[in-house]
Short mmCIF file of C-alpha atoms in Angstrom, two decimals:
data_model
loop_
_atom_site.label_atom_id
_atom_site.label_comp_id
_atom_site.label_asym_id
_atom_site.label_seq_id
_atom_site.Cartn_x
_atom_site.Cartn_y
_atom_site.Cartn_z
CA TYR A 325 69.13 -133.09 37.58
CA TYR A 326 67.51 -136.40 38.38
CA ARG A 327 64.28 -138.17 37.47
CA LEU A 328 63.06 -141.68 38.35
CA VAL A 329 61.04 -143.86 36.01
CA GLU A 330 59.23 -146.86 37.49
CA THR A 331 58.05 -149.57 35.10
CA ASP A 332 55.68 -152.28 36.35
CA PHE A 333 55.65 -155.87 35.09
CA ASN A 334 52.63 -155.01 32.95
CA GLY A 335 54.64 -152.31 31.14
CA HIS A 336 52.91 -149.33 32.79
CA SER A 337 55.43 -146.55 33.64
CA LEU A 338 55.34 -143.64 36.07
CA GLN A 339 57.81 -140.74 36.14
CA SER A 340 58.79 -138.69 39.14
CA GLY A 341 59.26 -134.96 38.99
CA ILE A 342 62.67 -133.59 38.08
CA ILE A 343 64.83 -132.65 41.05
CA SER A 344 68.14 -130.85 41.27
CA VAL A 345 71.04 -132.81 42.72
CA ASP A 346 74.09 -131.01 44.10
CA VAL A 347 77.20 -133.14 43.62
CA PRO A 348 80.14 -131.52 45.41
CA ASP A 349 83.55 -131.58 43.81
CA GLY A 350 85.77 -134.40 44.98
CA VAL A 351 88.50 -133.79 47.50
CA ILE A 352 91.04 -135.68 45.39
CA SER A 353 91.29 -136.56 41.70
CA GLY A 354 93.69 -137.53 38.94
CA LEU A 355 95.41 -140.59 40.40
CA TYR A 356 98.62 -141.45 38.56
CA ILE A 357 101.07 -144.33 39.01
CA GLU A 358 104.41 -144.15 37.21
CA PRO A 359 106.25 -145.93 35.85
CA ASN A 360 103.74 -148.66 35.26
CA PRO A 361 104.85 -151.43 34.94
CA ALA A 362 107.58 -150.86 37.54
CA ILE A 363 110.51 -152.85 38.92
CA GLU A 364 111.94 -151.18 42.03
CA LYS A 365 110.33 -147.77 42.57
CA VAL A 366 106.99 -146.19 41.77
CA LYS A 367 105.59 -142.69 42.18
CA ILE A 368 101.95 -142.47 43.23
CA GLY A 369 100.36 -139.09 42.86
CA PHE A 370 97.04 -137.27 42.83
CA ASN A 371 95.57 -133.80 42.84
CA ALA A 372 94.07 -132.46 46.08
CA ASN A 373 91.48 -129.68 45.93
CA THR A 374 92.33 -128.76 49.52
CA ALA A 375 95.18 -129.59 51.87
CA GLY A 376 94.49 -132.50 54.20
CA VAL A 377 95.31 -136.02 55.27
CA SER A 378 95.20 -138.79 52.66
CA THR A 379 95.98 -142.49 52.87
CA ILE A 380 97.81 -144.45 50.17
CA ARG A 381 97.33 -148.22 50.29
CA ILE A 382 98.89 -151.01 48.24
CA LEU A 383 96.76 -154.16 48.06
CA ASP A 384 97.56 -157.54 46.53
CA TYR A 385 95.28 -159.19 43.96
CA THR A 386 93.14 -160.70 46.74
CA GLY A 387 92.56 -157.29 48.35
CA ARG A 388 94.92 -157.94 51.26
CA GLU A 389 96.68 -154.78 52.41
CA ILE A 390 100.43 -154.90 51.73
CA SER A 391 101.21 -151.39 52.95
CA SER A 392 99.44 -148.26 54.11
CA THR A 393 100.91 -144.77 54.38
CA THR A 394 99.24 -141.63 55.69
CA VAL A 395 100.39 -138.41 54.04
CA ASP A 396 99.71 -134.72 54.57
CA ALA A 397 98.65 -133.71 51.07
CA ASN A 398 99.09 -130.14 49.91
CA GLN A 399 96.54 -128.36 47.77
CA GLY A 400 97.43 -129.13 44.16
CA LEU A 401 99.54 -131.91 42.71
CA ASN A 402 101.08 -134.38 45.17
CA GLY A 403 103.54 -137.20 44.40
CA TYR A 404 105.04 -139.81 46.71
CA ASP A 405 107.85 -142.28 45.95
CA PHE A 406 107.50 -145.89 47.08
CA SER A 407 110.02 -148.73 46.99
CA ILE A 408 108.38 -151.86 45.58
CA ALA A 409 111.58 -153.91 45.29
CA GLU A 410 110.38 -156.34 48.00
CA LEU A 411 107.06 -157.03 46.26
CA ARG A 412 106.66 -160.17 44.20
CA GLN A 413 105.94 -159.86 40.50
CA GLY A 414 102.27 -159.45 39.70
CA PHE A 415 99.32 -157.08 39.80
CA TYR A 416 98.59 -154.80 42.74
CA PHE A 417 95.79 -152.37 43.49
CA ILE A 418 96.54 -148.82 44.60
CA GLN A 419 93.98 -146.95 46.71
CA VAL A 420 94.22 -143.30 47.65
CA SER A 421 91.59 -142.07 50.07
CA ALA A 422 90.67 -138.72 51.58
CA GLY A 423 87.60 -138.57 53.77
CA ARG A 424 84.97 -140.81 52.18
CA GLN A 425 86.42 -140.50 48.68
CA VAL A 426 88.58 -143.30 47.24
CA LEU A 427 90.60 -143.34 44.00
CA ASN A 428 91.61 -146.76 42.64
CA GLY A 429 94.37 -147.77 40.26
CA LYS A 430 96.38 -150.82 39.21
CA LEU A 431 100.12 -151.44 39.30
CA LEU A 432 102.06 -154.16 37.50
CA LYS A 433 105.25 -155.16 39.35
CA GLU A 434 107.79 -156.77 37.01
#
């Protein structure tokens, strides 16, 4: 449920009526990155509520895309192995997207 409250500069407040908001379940959830920190290999996984195409991206600390992989995710738990041996030491961002939904995580490369 949702309700708005507007407060003017003079302190006077008005409330809207209560409305019902339908928030659909996400397509993907439960992003995991292991091991973390990692040296040579990392497994990136997530849960998919339905089978479909997902994209896994590795970004550097500036947001520049280092790699992008499209996967056909199965319904349920999915895990994908990535070699990170060529990456320099430091922090990286992991993004997993399906449709308009994006899961974000961090990876420390040692």
